Short mmCIF file of C-alpha atoms in Angstrom, two decimals:
data_model
loop_
_atom_site.label_atom_id
_atom_site.label_comp_id
_atom_site.label_asym_id
_atom_site.label_seq_id
_atom_site.Cartn_x
_atom_site.Cartn_y
_atom_site.Cartn_z
CA UNK A 82 0.18 0.02 -0.07
CA UNK A 83 0.79 3.78 -0.80
CA UNK A 84 2.45 5.47 2.61
CA UNK A 85 1.10 8.82 1.76
CA UNK A 86 -2.77 6.64 0.97
CA UNK A 87 -1.92 5.40 4.84
CA UNK A 88 -1.58 8.21 5.87
CA UNK A 89 -4.89 9.90 5.12
CA UNK A 90 -6.26 6.61 6.22
CA UNK A 91 -4.64 7.50 9.27
CA UNK A 92 -5.45 11.26 9.75
CA UNK A 93 -9.03 10.07 9.84
CA UNK A 94 -8.09 7.71 12.62
CA UNK A 95 -7.28 9.33 15.95
CA UNK A 96 -7.37 6.20 17.92
CA UNK A 97 -4.57 4.80 15.68
CA UNK A 98 -2.35 6.16 17.11
CA UNK A 99 -3.70 5.06 20.25
CA UNK A 100 -3.21 1.88 19.41
CA UNK A 101 0.32 1.96 18.37
CA UNK A 102 1.15 3.02 21.05
CA UNK A 103 -0.75 -0.18 23.05
CA UNK A 104 1.93 -1.66 20.70
CA UNK A 105 3.91 -3.78 23.50
CA UNK A 106 1.85 -3.30 26.98
CA UNK A 107 3.43 1.02 26.30
CA UNK A 108 0.12 3.26 27.62
CA UNK A 109 -0.12 6.80 25.40
CA UNK A 110 1.22 9.49 27.76
CA UNK A 111 4.75 7.67 27.73
CA UNK A 112 4.59 6.90 24.33
CA UNK A 113 4.13 10.06 23.73
CA UNK A 114 7.12 11.13 26.28
CA UNK A 115 9.33 9.07 24.09
CA UNK A 116 8.52 9.88 20.78
CA UNK A 117 8.89 13.41 23.27
CA UNK A 118 12.28 12.67 23.85
CA UNK A 119 13.72 11.13 21.15
CA UNK A 120 12.51 14.03 18.74
CA UNK A 121 14.11 16.10 21.06
CA UNK A 122 17.21 13.90 20.87
CA UNK A 123 17.49 13.32 17.60
CA UNK A 124 17.72 17.47 16.64
CA UNK A 125 20.24 18.05 19.30
CA UNK A 126 22.51 15.22 18.10
CA UNK A 127 21.49 16.82 14.87
CA UNK A 128 22.81 20.25 16.15
CA UNK A 129 18.78 21.59 14.42
CA UNK A 130 16.98 24.22 16.38
CA UNK A 131 13.58 23.68 16.62
CA UNK A 132 13.20 26.19 14.11
CA UNK A 133 15.15 23.50 11.27
CA UNK A 134 13.50 21.26 12.23
CA UNK A 135 10.04 22.89 11.09
CA UNK A 136 11.43 24.02 7.73
CA UNK A 137 12.58 19.92 7.37
CA UNK A 138 9.11 18.57 8.98
CA UNK A 139 7.04 21.08 7.27
CA UNK A 140 5.57 22.22 10.00
CA UNK A 141 5.74 25.47 12.20
CA UNK A 142 8.30 25.80 15.27
CA UNK A 143 5.54 25.81 17.78
CA UNK A 144 4.29 22.65 16.29
CA UNK A 145 8.25 21.62 17.18
CA UNK A 146 7.32 22.45 20.62
CA UNK A 147 4.85 21.35 21.24
CA UNK A 148 5.75 17.49 20.13
CA UNK A 149 9.25 17.67 21.75
CA UNK A 150 6.96 18.73 25.37
CA UNK A 151 4.28 17.69 24.35
CA UNK A 152 4.32 15.16 27.73
CA UNK A 153 4.48 17.85 30.03
CA UNK A 154 2.11 20.19 27.97
CA UNK A 155 -0.60 17.53 28.15
CA UNK A 156 -1.20 17.54 23.89
CA UNK A 157 -1.48 14.67 21.38
CA UNK A 158 -0.11 15.71 17.97
CA UNK A 159 -1.53 13.89 15.28
CA UNK A 160 0.40 10.94 13.33
CA UNK A 161 0.68 13.41 10.69
CA UNK A 162 2.79 15.84 12.63
CA UNK A 163 4.82 12.79 14.48
CA UNK A 164 5.23 10.98 11.02
CA UNK A 165 6.49 14.27 8.60
CA UNK A 166 9.10 14.86 12.51
CA UNK A 167 9.88 11.39 11.25
CA UNK A 168 10.16 11.34 7.63
CA UNK A 169 12.77 14.70 7.98
CA UNK A 170 14.81 13.81 10.90
CA UNK A 171 15.43 10.17 9.26
CA UNK A 172 14.23 8.17 10.74
CA UNK A 173 11.10 5.03 11.15
CA UNK A 174 7.79 6.48 12.88
CA UNK A 175 8.21 2.49 15.13
CA UNK A 176 11.25 4.17 15.46
CA UNK A 177 10.17 7.55 17.55
CA UNK A 178 8.09 4.96 19.50
CA UNK A 179 10.53 3.37 21.05
CA UNK A 180 12.66 4.31 24.45
CA UNK A 181 15.89 4.25 23.14
CA UNK A 182 19.06 6.05 24.21
CA UNK A 183 21.59 8.67 22.55
CA UNK A 184 23.06 6.39 21.12
CA UNK A 185 20.98 3.87 19.87
CA UNK A 186 18.64 6.70 18.20
CA UNK A 187 21.88 7.92 16.45
CA UNK A 188 22.38 4.08 14.40
CA UNK A 189 18.45 4.23 13.53
CA UNK A 190 19.70 6.70 11.47
CA UNK A 191 21.72 4.77 9.46
CA UNK A 192 19.75 3.55 6.39
CA UNK A 193 20.84 -0.25 6.50
CA UNK A 194 19.47 -0.51 10.30
CA UNK A 195 15.76 1.45 9.10
CA UNK A 196 15.49 -0.82 6.18
CA UNK A 197 16.73 -3.63 9.34
CA UNK A 198 13.00 -2.60 11.57
CA UNK A 199 11.18 -2.36 7.85
CA UNK A 200 11.97 -5.54 7.19
CA UNK A 201 11.15 -6.62 10.38
CA UNK A 202 7.34 -4.65 10.85
CA UNK A 203 6.75 -6.70 8.24
CA UNK A 204 7.36 -9.80 8.99
CA UNK A 205 4.48 -12.27 9.13
CA UNK A 206 3.84 -12.97 13.19
CA UNK A 207 6.17 -16.71 12.55
CA UNK A 208 9.14 -14.69 10.80
CA UNK A 209 9.49 -12.04 14.35
CA UNK A 210 8.62 -14.56 16.46
CA UNK A 211 11.97 -16.71 14.13
CA UNK A 212 14.20 -13.65 14.96
CA UNK A 213 13.66 -12.85 18.02
CA UNK A 214 14.08 -16.39 19.34
CA UNK A 215 17.99 -16.36 16.80
CA UNK A 216 18.76 -12.46 18.43
CA UNK A 217 17.81 -13.69 22.51
CA UNK A 218 20.33 -16.81 21.29
CA UNK A 219 22.58 -14.85 20.00
CA UNK A 220 22.46 -12.77 23.15
CA UNK A 221 23.14 -15.53 25.71
CA UNK A 222 26.10 -16.27 23.02
CA UNK A 223 27.22 -13.83 23.09
CA UNK A 224 30.57 -12.87 25.35
CA UNK A 225 30.13 -11.05 28.16
#
């Protein structure tokens, strides 16, 4: 399915972001907190101002400020806004929802890592389980 069609559909369904945030047991507010933190951390890593990111995402600086402070302000930016910001930061929407540290966020910007994440997300549940088992086995076998 074409990305723009997906975004149009999701724009009509505001509860989708809440449903996405429930993946992995995340509540809506903690998910927004993670997204806000990740956006600010990636922006700062790139040494961009909020205005720089806003220009690249096609939104106003106020929108970026609201996104970075969404939890504190008690607001919930639209999926379209978060998607535009993710695109400007060259990360997937899913990656913005992951509780990652700054170093991990930097690696997510790597096109190969982004492709790996997208490929994993496209796998059927049985394929994801297989990958998860392999990762689990590899992490147990890895020297510490």
